[in-house]
Coordinates of C-alpha atoms and ligand atoms in Angstrom, one line a residue:
Chain A
M9 CA 175.0 -7.9 -28.4
T10 CA 178.6 -6.8 -29.1
E11 CA 181.2 -7.0 -26.3
S12 CA 181.7 -3.4 -26.4
Y13 CA 177.8 -2.9 -25.8
L14 CA 178.1 -5.1 -22.8
L15 CA 181.1 -3.3 -21.5
K16 CA 179.3 0.0 -21.7
N17 CA 176.4 -1.2 -19.8
L18 CA 178.8 -2.6 -17.1
R19 CA 180.2 0.9 -16.8
A20 CA 176.7 2.2 -16.6
V21 CA 176.0 -0.2 -13.7
R22 CA 179.0 1.0 -12.0
G23 CA 178.1 4.5 -12.5
R24 CA 174.7 4.3 -11.0
A25 CA 175.9 2.0 -8.1
Y26 CA 178.4 4.8 -7.3
P27 CA 176.3 7.2 -5.4
R28 CA 174.9 4.5 -3.2
L29 CA 178.1 3.2 -2.3
I30 CA 179.7 6.7 -1.6
G31 CA 176.4 7.9 -0.1
S32 CA 176.8 6.0 3.1
T33 CA 180.3 7.1 3.8
R34 CA 179.1 10.7 3.4
E35 CA 175.9 10.5 5.6
P36 CA 177.0 8.4 8.6
S37 CA 173.6 8.6 10.3
W38 CA 172.9 5.2 8.6
F39 CA 174.7 3.6 11.5
I40 CA 172.0 4.7 13.8
F41 CA 168.9 4.1 11.5
D42 CA 170.1 1.1 9.8
V43 CA 172.3 -1.0 12.2
I44 CA 171.3 0.3 15.8
L45 CA 167.5 0.7 15.4
P46 CA 167.0 -2.7 14.1
L47 CA 168.6 -4.2 17.3
F48 CA 165.8 -3.0 19.6
T49 CA 163.1 -5.1 17.8
I50 CA 165.6 -8.0 17.8
A51 CA 166.2 -7.4 21.5
G52 CA 162.5 -7.3 22.0
Y53 CA 161.7 -10.8 20.5
A54 CA 164.9 -12.4 21.9
Y55 CA 163.9 -11.4 25.5
V56 CA 160.4 -13.0 24.8
Y57 CA 162.0 -16.3 23.7
K58 CA 164.3 -16.1 26.7
F59 CA 161.6 -15.7 29.3
L60 CA 159.7 -18.6 27.7
D61 CA 162.9 -20.7 28.0
A62 CA 162.6 -21.3 24.3
R63 CA 165.2 -23.3 22.2
A64 CA 168.4 -21.4 21.7
E65 CA 168.1 -21.4 18.0
L66 CA 164.9 -19.3 18.3
I67 CA 166.9 -16.4 19.5
G68 CA 169.3 -17.1 16.6
Y69 CA 166.7 -17.0 14.1
V70 CA 165.5 -13.7 15.6
V71 CA 168.8 -12.1 15.3
L72 CA 169.3 -13.3 11.7
G73 CA 165.7 -12.2 10.7
G74 CA 166.1 -8.8 12.4
A75 CA 169.3 -8.3 10.5
M76 CA 167.7 -9.2 7.2
T77 CA 164.9 -6.6 7.7
A78 CA 167.6 -4.1 6.4
F79 CA 167.0 -5.7 2.9
W80 CA 163.4 -5.5 2.9
L81 CA 163.4 -1.9 4.1
N82 CA 166.1 -1.2 1.2
I83 CA 163.7 -2.7 -1.4
L84 CA 160.7 -0.7 -0.3
W85 CA 162.1 2.6 0.6
S86 CA 165.0 2.7 -2.0
M87 CA 164.5 0.4 -4.8
A88 CA 160.8 0.5 -5.2
S89 CA 160.4 4.3 -5.0
Q90 CA 163.8 5.2 -6.8
L91 CA 162.5 5.8 -10.3
Y92 CA 159.7 7.8 -8.9
W93 CA 162.1 10.0 -7.0
E94 CA 164.6 10.2 -10.0
K95 CA 161.7 11.5 -12.0
E96 CA 161.0 14.2 -9.4
I97 CA 164.5 15.2 -9.4
G98 CA 164.9 15.3 -13.1
N99 CA 167.2 12.6 -13.7
L100 CA 164.8 10.2 -15.2
P101 CA 165.0 11.7 -18.8
L102 CA 168.7 11.7 -18.8
Y103 CA 168.6 7.8 -17.9
L104 CA 166.0 7.1 -20.7
M105 CA 168.1 9.3 -23.2
A106 CA 171.3 7.2 -22.5
P107 CA 172.5 4.6 -25.2
I108 CA 172.3 1.7 -22.8
S109 CA 169.7 -0.7 -21.5
R110 CA 167.4 0.8 -18.9
M111 CA 168.1 -2.4 -16.8
S112 CA 171.6 -1.4 -16.3
I113 CA 170.5 1.8 -14.4
L114 CA 168.2 -0.4 -12.3
A115 CA 170.8 -3.0 -11.8
G116 CA 173.3 -0.1 -10.7
M117 CA 170.7 0.8 -8.1
A118 CA 170.4 -2.7 -6.9
V119 CA 174.0 -3.4 -6.8
G120 CA 174.8 -0.3 -4.9
G121 CA 171.8 -1.0 -2.5
L122 CA 172.7 -4.5 -2.0
F123 CA 176.3 -3.7 -1.2
E124 CA 175.4 -0.9 1.3
T125 CA 172.6 -3.0 2.9
T126 CA 174.8 -6.1 3.1
I127 CA 177.2 -4.1 5.3
Q128 CA 174.6 -2.9 7.5
A129 CA 172.9 -6.3 7.9
A130 CA 176.3 -7.9 8.7
M131 CA 176.9 -5.0 11.4
T132 CA 173.5 -5.8 12.9
L133 CA 174.0 -9.5 13.0
A134 CA 177.4 -9.3 14.4
I135 CA 176.3 -6.9 17.4
G136 CA 173.2 -9.1 17.8
A137 CA 174.9 -12.4 17.8
I138 CA 177.4 -11.1 20.4
A139 CA 174.7 -9.6 22.5
F140 CA 172.6 -12.8 22.8
N141 CA 175.1 -15.4 22.4
V142 CA 174.1 -16.7 19.3
V143 CA 175.7 -20.1 18.3
F144 CA 176.2 -20.6 14.4
S145 CA 177.2 -23.9 13.1
L146 CA 177.9 -23.4 9.4
A147 CA 177.2 -26.5 7.6
S148 CA 178.4 -25.5 4.0
P149 CA 180.0 -22.2 3.1
V150 CA 179.4 -22.9 -0.4
M151 CA 175.6 -23.4 0.0
L152 CA 175.4 -20.2 2.1
I153 CA 176.9 -18.0 -0.7
V154 CA 174.7 -19.8 -3.2
V155 CA 171.5 -19.2 -0.9
F156 CA 172.3 -15.6 -0.4
V157 CA 173.1 -15.0 -3.8
V158 CA 169.9 -16.4 -5.4
T159 CA 167.8 -14.8 -2.6
M160 CA 169.4 -11.4 -3.3
I161 CA 169.0 -11.6 -7.1
A162 CA 165.3 -12.6 -6.7
L163 CA 164.7 -9.9 -4.0
Y164 CA 166.3 -7.2 -6.0
G165 CA 164.6 -8.3 -9.0
M166 CA 161.3 -8.0 -7.3
G167 CA 162.6 -4.3 -6.2
M168 CA 163.4 -3.5 -9.9
M169 CA 160.0 -4.7 -10.9
F170 CA 158.6 -2.4 -8.1
A171 CA 160.5 0.6 -9.4
S172 CA 158.6 0.6 -12.5
L173 CA 155.2 0.0 -10.9
Y174 CA 155.6 2.6 -8.4
L175 CA 156.5 5.1 -11.2
L176 CA 153.2 4.4 -12.5
L177 CA 151.3 4.7 -9.2
G178 CA 152.9 8.1 -8.5
R179 CA 152.9 9.5 -5.0
E180 CA 150.5 7.0 -3.7
A181 CA 153.0 4.3 -4.0
Y182 CA 154.6 5.7 -0.7
H183 CA 151.5 4.3 1.2
L184 CA 152.1 0.8 -0.6
S185 CA 155.6 0.8 1.1
A186 CA 154.4 1.7 4.4
L187 CA 151.7 -1.1 4.1
M188 CA 154.2 -3.6 3.1
M189 CA 156.4 -3.4 6.3
E190 CA 154.9 -5.0 9.2
P191 CA 152.6 -7.4 7.4
V192 CA 155.6 -8.9 5.5
Y193 CA 157.8 -8.8 8.7
F194 CA 155.1 -11.2 10.0
A195 CA 154.2 -13.2 6.8
S196 CA 157.8 -14.0 5.8
G197 CA 158.7 -15.1 9.2
F198 CA 161.4 -12.5 10.0
Y199 CA 161.2 -13.6 13.7
F200 CA 159.9 -17.1 13.9
P201 CA 160.3 -20.1 11.5
V202 CA 157.6 -19.6 8.7
K203 CA 156.5 -23.2 8.7
H204 CA 154.5 -22.5 11.8
L205 CA 151.9 -20.4 9.8
G206 CA 150.8 -23.5 8.0
F207 CA 151.8 -24.8 4.6
W208 CA 149.5 -22.7 2.5
A209 CA 150.1 -19.4 4.2
A210 CA 154.0 -20.0 4.2
A211 CA 153.5 -21.0 0.4
G212 CA 151.8 -17.7 -0.3
A213 CA 154.4 -15.6 1.6
S214 CA 157.1 -17.4 -0.4
I215 CA 156.3 -15.0 -3.5
I216 CA 158.4 -12.6 -1.5
P217 CA 162.0 -14.0 -2.0
I218 CA 163.3 -13.2 1.7
T219 CA 160.7 -15.8 3.0
L220 CA 162.5 -18.9 1.3
G221 CA 165.8 -17.2 1.6
L222 CA 165.4 -16.7 5.4
D223 CA 164.2 -20.1 5.8
A224 CA 167.2 -21.7 3.9
L225 CA 169.8 -19.5 5.6
R226 CA 168.4 -20.6 9.0
Q227 CA 168.8 -24.2 7.8
I228 CA 172.5 -23.7 6.8
I229 CA 173.9 -21.7 9.7
F230 CA 171.8 -23.0 12.9
P231 CA 172.1 -26.3 14.4
G232 CA 168.8 -28.1 14.4
G233 CA 167.6 -25.4 11.8
T234 CA 166.5 -28.2 9.5
E235 CA 163.8 -29.2 12.0
D236 CA 162.0 -25.8 11.7
A237 CA 162.5 -25.8 7.9
F238 CA 159.4 -25.0 5.9
L239 CA 160.8 -27.0 2.7
S240 CA 164.0 -28.9 2.0
L241 CA 166.9 -26.8 1.3
N242 CA 167.3 -27.9 -2.3
T243 CA 163.7 -27.2 -2.9
E244 CA 164.1 -23.7 -1.5
V245 CA 167.1 -23.0 -3.8
A246 CA 165.3 -24.3 -6.8
L247 CA 162.2 -22.2 -5.9
L248 CA 164.3 -19.1 -5.3
S249 CA 166.3 -19.6 -8.8
G250 CA 162.8 -19.7 -10.5
L251 CA 161.8 -16.5 -8.6
C252 CA 165.3 -14.9 -9.9
V253 CA 164.1 -15.6 -13.5
V254 CA 160.5 -14.6 -13.0
F255 CA 161.3 -11.2 -11.3
M256 CA 163.9 -10.6 -13.9
I257 CA 161.5 -11.0 -16.7
L258 CA 158.8 -9.2 -15.0
S259 CA 161.0 -6.3 -14.1
R260 CA 162.1 -6.0 -17.5
Y261 CA 158.6 -6.2 -18.9
A262 CA 157.4 -3.6 -16.2
L263 CA 160.2 -1.2 -17.4
R264 CA 159.3 -1.5 -20.9
Y265 CA 155.7 -0.8 -20.3
M266 CA 156.5 2.2 -18.0
E267 CA 158.8 3.6 -20.7
Y268 CA 156.1 2.8 -23.6
L269 CA 153.5 4.6 -21.5
G270 CA 155.8 7.6 -20.8
K271 CA 156.5 8.0 -24.3
T272 CA 152.9 8.0 -25.4
T273 CA 151.5 10.2 -22.7
G274 CA 154.6 12.2 -22.1
R275 CA 154.1 12.1 -18.3
L276 CA 157.2 10.5 -17.3
T277 CA 159.8 13.2 -18.2
L278 CA 157.6 16.0 -16.9
R279 CA 158.8 17.6 -13.5
W280 CA 156.6 19.0 -10.9
Q281 CA 153.3 17.5 -12.0
Chain B
M26 CA 175.6 13.0 -45.7
P27 CA 172.1 13.1 -44.0
H28 CA 170.7 16.2 -42.4
A29 CA 171.6 16.5 -38.6
V30 CA 167.9 16.8 -37.9
E31 CA 164.8 16.3 -40.3
T32 CA 161.3 16.3 -39.6
Q33 CA 158.4 15.5 -41.8
S34 CA 155.0 16.9 -40.9
L35 CA 155.8 16.1 -37.2
T36 CA 152.9 16.5 -35.1
R37 CA 152.4 15.8 -31.5
I38 CA 149.0 15.9 -29.8
F39 CA 148.5 15.5 -26.0
R40 CA 145.1 14.2 -24.9
P41 CA 144.1 14.6 -21.3
K42 CA 143.5 11.3 -19.3
K43 CA 140.1 12.6 -18.2
K44 CA 137.9 15.0 -20.0
K45 CA 137.8 17.3 -16.9
E46 CA 141.5 17.7 -16.8
G47 CA 141.8 19.8 -19.6
S48 CA 141.6 19.8 -23.5
V49 CA 143.3 18.2 -26.2
V50 CA 146.7 20.3 -27.0
T51 CA 148.2 20.0 -30.4
A52 CA 151.9 20.8 -29.3
L53 CA 153.4 20.3 -32.5
D54 CA 151.4 20.7 -35.8
S55 CA 153.0 19.5 -39.1
V56 CA 156.5 20.6 -38.4
D57 CA 159.0 20.4 -41.3
L58 CA 162.5 21.2 -40.3
R59 CA 165.9 20.5 -42.0
I60 CA 169.0 21.3 -40.0
E61 CA 172.3 20.9 -41.6
R62 CA 175.5 19.4 -40.0
G63 CA 177.4 22.3 -38.4
E64 CA 174.5 24.6 -38.0
L65 CA 173.7 26.3 -34.7
F66 CA 170.0 26.2 -35.3
G67 CA 167.5 28.2 -33.1
V68 CA 163.8 27.6 -32.4
L69 CA 162.3 30.7 -31.0
G70 CA 158.9 30.7 -29.5
P71 CA 157.0 31.9 -26.5
N72 CA 156.2 29.5 -23.6
G73 CA 153.9 26.6 -24.7
A74 CA 154.9 27.1 -28.2
G75 CA 155.9 23.5 -28.5
K76 CA 159.8 23.9 -28.2
T77 CA 160.5 21.2 -25.4
T78 CA 158.0 18.8 -27.0
L79 CA 160.2 19.1 -30.3
L80 CA 163.4 18.4 -28.4
K81 CA 161.8 15.4 -26.4
I82 CA 160.8 13.6 -29.7
L83 CA 164.1 14.2 -31.2
S84 CA 165.8 12.9 -28.2
T85 CA 163.7 9.7 -28.1
L86 CA 161.8 10.6 -25.0
L87 CA 158.4 11.1 -26.7
L88 CA 156.7 9.5 -29.5
P89 CA 155.1 11.6 -32.4
T90 CA 151.4 11.3 -33.0
S91 CA 152.1 11.5 -36.8
G92 CA 154.9 12.4 -38.9
K93 CA 158.5 11.4 -38.8
A94 CA 161.7 12.7 -37.3
Y95 CA 165.3 11.7 -38.2
V96 CA 168.5 12.5 -36.3
A97 CA 171.7 12.0 -38.3
G98 CA 169.4 10.3 -40.8
L99 CA 168.2 7.7 -38.1
D100 CA 164.7 7.3 -37.3
V101 CA 163.9 8.4 -33.7
E102 CA 161.2 6.0 -33.1
K103 CA 163.1 2.9 -34.3
D104 CA 166.9 3.4 -34.3
L105 CA 167.0 4.3 -30.6
T106 CA 170.3 3.3 -29.6
A107 CA 172.1 4.7 -32.5
V108 CA 170.3 8.0 -32.1
R109 CA 171.2 8.1 -28.4
E110 CA 174.8 7.5 -29.1
R111 CA 175.0 10.8 -31.0
I112 CA 173.0 13.1 -29.1
N113 CA 172.8 14.7 -25.6
M114 CA 170.4 17.3 -24.2
V115 CA 170.5 20.0 -21.5
S116 CA 167.6 22.0 -20.2
G117 CA 167.5 25.2 -18.5
G118 CA 166.7 25.2 -14.8
E119 CA 167.9 21.4 -14.8
I120 CA 168.5 20.1 -11.4
S121 CA 169.8 16.7 -12.3
G122 CA 172.3 14.5 -10.3
Y123 CA 172.9 13.8 -6.8
G124 CA 173.5 16.4 -4.1
L125 CA 175.9 14.4 -2.0
L126 CA 178.1 13.7 -5.1
T127 CA 180.9 16.1 -6.1
V128 CA 180.7 18.1 -9.1
R129 CA 183.5 15.7 -10.7
E130 CA 181.8 12.6 -9.6
N131 CA 178.3 13.6 -10.8
L132 CA 180.0 14.5 -14.4
W133 CA 181.7 11.2 -14.2
M134 CA 178.7 9.2 -13.4
F135 CA 176.6 10.7 -16.3
S136 CA 179.4 9.9 -18.6
Q137 CA 179.3 6.2 -17.7
F138 CA 175.8 6.0 -18.9
Y139 CA 177.4 6.6 -22.3
G140 CA 180.2 3.8 -21.5
I141 CA 183.0 6.1 -21.8
K142 CA 186.3 4.9 -20.4
S143 CA 186.9 6.4 -16.9
K144 CA 190.2 7.8 -17.8
E145 CA 188.9 9.5 -21.1
A146 CA 185.9 10.9 -19.1
H147 CA 188.1 12.5 -16.4
A148 CA 190.3 14.0 -18.8
R149 CA 187.4 15.7 -20.7
I150 CA 185.7 16.6 -17.5
E151 CA 188.9 18.5 -16.1
E152 CA 189.2 20.2 -19.6
L153 CA 185.6 21.3 -19.5
L154 CA 185.6 22.4 -16.0
A155 CA 188.6 24.6 -16.8
R156 CA 187.0 25.9 -19.8
F157 CA 184.0 27.1 -17.7
G158 CA 186.3 28.3 -14.8
L159 CA 184.9 25.7 -12.6
S160 CA 188.0 23.8 -11.9
S161 CA 188.1 25.1 -8.2
K162 CA 184.4 23.6 -7.7
A163 CA 185.4 20.1 -8.9
K164 CA 185.4 18.9 -5.3
A165 CA 182.4 21.0 -4.1
K166 CA 179.1 19.0 -3.4
V167 CA 176.5 19.5 -6.1
R168 CA 173.9 20.9 -3.5
T169 CA 176.4 23.7 -2.6
L170 CA 176.6 25.2 -6.1
S171 CA 174.9 28.5 -7.3
T172 CA 172.3 28.5 -9.9
G173 CA 174.9 29.8 -12.6
E174 CA 177.5 27.1 -11.7
R175 CA 175.0 24.3 -11.6
Q176 CA 173.8 25.2 -15.0
K177 CA 177.6 25.2 -16.2
M178 CA 177.8 21.8 -14.7
N179 CA 174.8 20.8 -16.6
V180 CA 176.2 22.1 -19.9
I181 CA 179.5 20.1 -19.4
R182 CA 177.4 17.1 -18.7
G183 CA 175.8 17.3 -22.0
F184 CA 179.0 17.9 -24.0
V185 CA 181.2 15.7 -22.1
T186 CA 180.0 12.6 -23.9
N187 CA 181.2 14.0 -27.2
P188 CA 177.9 14.2 -28.9
E189 CA 177.3 14.9 -32.7
I190 CA 174.2 16.6 -32.1
V191 CA 173.2 18.6 -28.9
F192 CA 169.8 19.7 -27.9
L193 CA 169.6 22.8 -25.7
D194 CA 166.4 23.6 -24.1
E195 CA 166.3 27.2 -23.0
P196 CA 169.9 26.7 -21.7
T197 CA 170.2 30.2 -20.2
L198 CA 166.9 30.3 -18.5
G199 CA 167.3 32.2 -15.3
L200 CA 170.9 32.7 -15.4
D201 CA 172.6 36.0 -14.7
V202 CA 174.4 37.8 -17.5
N203 CA 177.8 36.5 -16.9
A204 CA 176.7 32.8 -16.6
A205 CA 174.6 33.2 -19.8
R206 CA 177.5 34.8 -21.5
A207 CA 179.7 31.8 -20.5
V208 CA 177.2 29.2 -21.8
R209 CA 176.7 31.0 -25.2
D210 CA 180.3 31.5 -25.9
F211 CA 180.8 28.0 -25.1
V212 CA 178.3 26.7 -27.3
M213 CA 179.3 28.9 -30.3
D214 CA 183.0 27.7 -30.1
W215 CA 181.9 24.2 -29.8
V216 CA 179.9 24.3 -32.9
Q217 CA 182.5 26.4 -34.9
S218 CA 185.5 24.0 -34.0
D219 CA 184.1 21.0 -35.9
R220 CA 181.8 21.0 -38.9
N221 CA 180.4 18.0 -37.9
R222 CA 178.9 19.4 -34.8
T223 CA 175.3 20.6 -34.6
V224 CA 173.5 22.4 -32.0
L225 CA 169.7 22.8 -31.9
L226 CA 168.8 25.3 -29.1
T227 CA 165.5 26.6 -28.1
T228 CA 164.9 30.0 -26.4
H229 CA 162.4 32.7 -25.9
Y230 CA 165.1 35.2 -25.7
M231 CA 165.2 37.2 -29.1
M232 CA 168.4 38.5 -28.6
E233 CA 170.0 35.1 -27.7
A234 CA 168.6 33.7 -30.9
D235 CA 169.8 36.7 -33.0
E236 CA 173.3 36.5 -31.4
L237 CA 173.9 32.7 -31.6
C238 CA 172.0 31.2 -34.4
D239 CA 173.0 30.7 -38.0
R240 CA 169.4 30.1 -38.8
I241 CA 166.2 30.5 -36.7
A242 CA 162.7 28.9 -37.0
I243 CA 159.9 30.9 -35.2
I244 CA 157.4 28.7 -33.6
D245 CA 154.0 29.5 -31.9
G246 CA 151.3 27.2 -31.1
G247 CA 153.2 24.2 -32.6
K248 CA 153.5 25.8 -35.9
I249 CA 156.7 26.9 -37.6
L250 CA 156.0 30.2 -38.9
A251 CA 159.1 31.3 -40.5
C252 CA 162.7 29.6 -40.9
D253 CA 165.6 31.4 -42.1
T254 CA 168.9 33.3 -41.2
P255 CA 168.2 36.2 -38.7
N256 CA 169.1 38.9 -41.4
N257 CA 166.8 37.6 -43.8
L258 CA 163.9 37.2 -41.2
K259 CA 164.5 40.7 -40.4
K260 CA 164.4 41.8 -44.0
T261 CA 160.9 40.5 -44.2
V262 CA 159.7 43.2 -41.7
K263 CA 158.4 46.3 -43.8
M264 CA 160.5 48.7 -41.7
N265 CA 163.5 50.2 -42.9
T266 CA 166.8 50.7 -41.1
T267 CA 167.5 54.1 -40.1
L268 CA 170.8 56.0 -39.4
T269 CA 170.7 59.2 -37.0
L270 CA 173.7 61.4 -37.0
S271 CA 174.4 64.3 -34.8
V272 CA 176.9 66.5 -36.7
Y273 CA 178.7 70.0 -36.0
G274 CA 179.5 72.3 -38.4
L275 CA 177.7 70.8 -41.3
G276 CA 178.3 72.8 -44.3
G277 CA 175.5 71.8 -46.9
I278 CA 173.2 68.9 -47.4
N279 CA 172.9 68.4 -51.1
G280 CA 175.6 65.8 -51.3
F281 CA 173.4 63.2 -49.8
D282 CA 171.1 63.1 -52.9
N283 CA 173.2 60.9 -55.2
I284 CA 174.0 58.2 -52.6
P285 CA 172.6 54.9 -53.9
G286 CA 170.7 52.7 -51.6
L287 CA 169.6 55.9 -49.5
N288 CA 165.8 56.0 -49.4
S289 CA 165.3 59.4 -47.9
Y290 CA 166.6 61.8 -45.3
T291 CA 165.6 64.7 -43.0
S292 CA 167.8 67.3 -41.3
Y293 CA 167.3 69.6 -38.5
K294 CA 169.7 72.2 -37.4
D295 CA 169.8 73.6 -34.0
V296 CA 171.2 77.0 -34.4
E297 CA 172.1 77.6 -31.0
S298 CA 174.5 74.6 -30.7
G299 CA 175.6 74.5 -34.2
T300 CA 174.6 70.8 -34.6
T301 CA 172.7 69.3 -37.1
K302 CA 170.6 66.1 -36.6
L303 CA 170.5 64.2 -39.7
R304 CA 168.0 61.1 -40.2
F305 CA 168.4 58.8 -43.1
V306 CA 166.2 56.1 -44.1
L307 CA 168.2 53.2 -45.7
E308 CA 167.2 50.8 -48.3
D309 CA 170.5 49.1 -48.4
E310 CA 172.7 49.1 -45.4
S311 CA 176.0 49.4 -47.3
C312 CA 175.4 53.1 -47.9
V313 CA 176.2 53.9 -44.2
S314 CA 180.0 54.4 -45.1
E315 CA 179.2 56.8 -47.9
I316 CA 176.9 58.9 -45.8
V317 CA 179.6 59.0 -43.2
S318 CA 182.4 60.0 -45.7
E319 CA 180.1 62.6 -47.2
V320 CA 179.8 64.3 -43.8
V321 CA 183.4 64.0 -42.9
S322 CA 184.5 65.4 -46.4
K323 CA 182.5 68.5 -45.8
G324 CA 184.8 69.2 -42.7
S325 CA 182.0 68.4 -40.1
R326 CA 182.6 66.4 -37.0
I327 CA 180.2 63.5 -36.1
M328 CA 179.1 63.9 -32.6
S329 CA 177.1 60.8 -32.4
L330 CA 175.6 57.9 -34.5
Q331 CA 172.9 55.5 -34.0
K332 CA 171.4 53.0 -36.3
T333 CA 168.1 51.4 -35.7
E334 CA 167.0 48.2 -37.5
P335 CA 164.1 45.8 -37.2
T336 CA 164.5 43.3 -34.5
L337 CA 163.4 39.7 -34.4
E338 CA 160.7 40.9 -31.9
D339 CA 159.5 42.9 -34.8
V340 CA 159.6 39.7 -37.1
F341 CA 157.6 37.9 -34.3
I342 CA 155.0 40.6 -34.1
K343 CA 154.5 40.6 -37.7
L344 CA 154.2 36.9 -37.9
V345 CA 152.0 36.3 -34.7
G346 CA 150.4 39.8 -34.0
R347 CA 151.6 40.0 -30.7
G348 CA 155.0 40.3 -28.8
L349 CA 157.2 37.6 -27.7
A350 CA 156.1 37.6 -24.0
Ligands
ADP3 N1 153.0 15.6 -21.2 C1 151.9 16.6 -21.5 N2 150.7 16.5 -21.3 C2 149.9 17.3 -21.8 N3 150.1 18.5 -22.3 C3 151.3 18.8 -22.6 C4 152.4 17.7 -22.1 N4 153.6 18.3 -22.4 C5 153.4 19.6 -23.0 N5 152.3 19.9 -23.0 C6 151.4 21.1 -23.8 O1 151.9 21.1 -25.0 C7 152.3 22.5 -25.3 C8 153.7 22.7 -25.7 O2 154.4 22.6 -24.5 P1 156.1 22.7 -24.5 O3 156.6 21.9 -25.7 O4 156.4 22.4 -23.3 O5 156.4 24.2 -25.0 P2 157.4 25.1 -24.7 O6 158.7 24.2 -24.4 O7 157.5 25.8 -25.9 O8 157.2 26.0 -23.7 C9 151.8 23.3 -24.1 O9 150.5 23.7 -24.2 C10 151.9 22.2 -22.9 O10 150.8 22.6 -21.9
MG4 MG1 160.0 24.4 -22.8

């Protein structure tokens, strides 16, 4: 791989990220849908914990989990279905014809989506934290960044893999996204510490990177967070790093398979089928 | 220098996933083509002839079932990146891009997939927008464009990456006369301004192929039925060019007998108006000037002149046995 090839691909990543970055400034309705609406669910859980006189951390967990739902929604509704959508609007052949790695296109979508979603999640987190007097105690800022980065790489790697799989499934894939919303909110412990599901259930849910990521973040930013931890922080970071590698490889493989199938059947570059 | 495009017995068969979903289609059937650098080459054929399938294979989007295809001497199945760096493609009725981006942003985005430096890309974009009279729309959202404007933008997208070989799949499909004219003029200028540039264009508009293309391949049912210059193709039709003149005050007609290249002629004099209608069947079109000077030398005035010659439609009917629907 020559340096210029790398540079070309970086430009491609930036090119594909651009519409996502600019998109949110052009359609400000995201503030309602992606920042305000999650606050209602957060408020619901927060009040339940409050009335039960639960430990203060629990409300903090809910606010953080509620803010993090934005990433899962972004994976399901933007990343996973994106290639299918690109096919429908006729962009897919143009991407497949370009002299760059297809992974750069997916990476561009991911980078754009991640950036946009991080802003939304941060806003939800900030508003939620103020509304419910959440107390943070950041033990290690470096660790916070490390955990966030590995969680996001693994999560968006999973999203990139979904993108190719959804393309193969076609229209039906939309149902899959709907099916993976509430069950994952539950299984990944968005609103409670996942450890309470029991070891094997929590271990199973850990295939979704946000499960371990959320558990690790809670350990880092809440006092007493380690008591509710599923696994030790280092173990979780190690496992998340493993998921990064696994999902990157799988997404690359899925993309290749998708492209190969498209080239042999001719279905991927057909519109309106 | 290798050919811009070369195919050898290129065949593509589509098999339905399940039996009941249709039958096996041979979209391309042993296609042999050689397109030189610098040519504006047309593939003319009706819907379903296999035109798009050919372009998809050449642009690395589809694999052949058998046979070979080379673009700039590179194998389209193996040298993927090298082929892709040299080509681009624009299709008629294309709706690519993102509606919330402006025209300029959209073009920039697509240029980035070719790794072009932003500054260079922007310079080319401005130049091409101006060339198409679209500069005033640079900041317009893509979703607000008319069909013609949108297709002009698509054409710019195809050329902004500075390709060597451009594939145009029915590029004027559904455009009004002016927009189609703008696209055709641009494509002709583009090819002519550099001998290394090649365009492979598909169309089902006979006039477009005739007007634009240096050579034309006529395709039907996946087979290339003929491939030559428009004039040579027309010569294969056993229908002679005729010249019809309406002349005032014609003295005599015996002067026409000795004009070489003239097959036969008829004359009909309308006594009342004093005009004579002359109809010449030409074997060689170069005798037109001699006929005209013969008429004028007799002191007569030409009131009207009309030449009819075989069209590509006639060529197509001869080859296929039906019109180019
Ligand atoms: N992906 C595909 N699957 C099955 N049949 C196809 C596919 N693409 C094209 N065909 C068939 O191949 C033939 C040629 O199609 P195409 O190349 O699109 O023709 P044209 O572009 O000349 O109109 C048609 O009969 C069409 O139905
Ligand atoms: Mg077609």
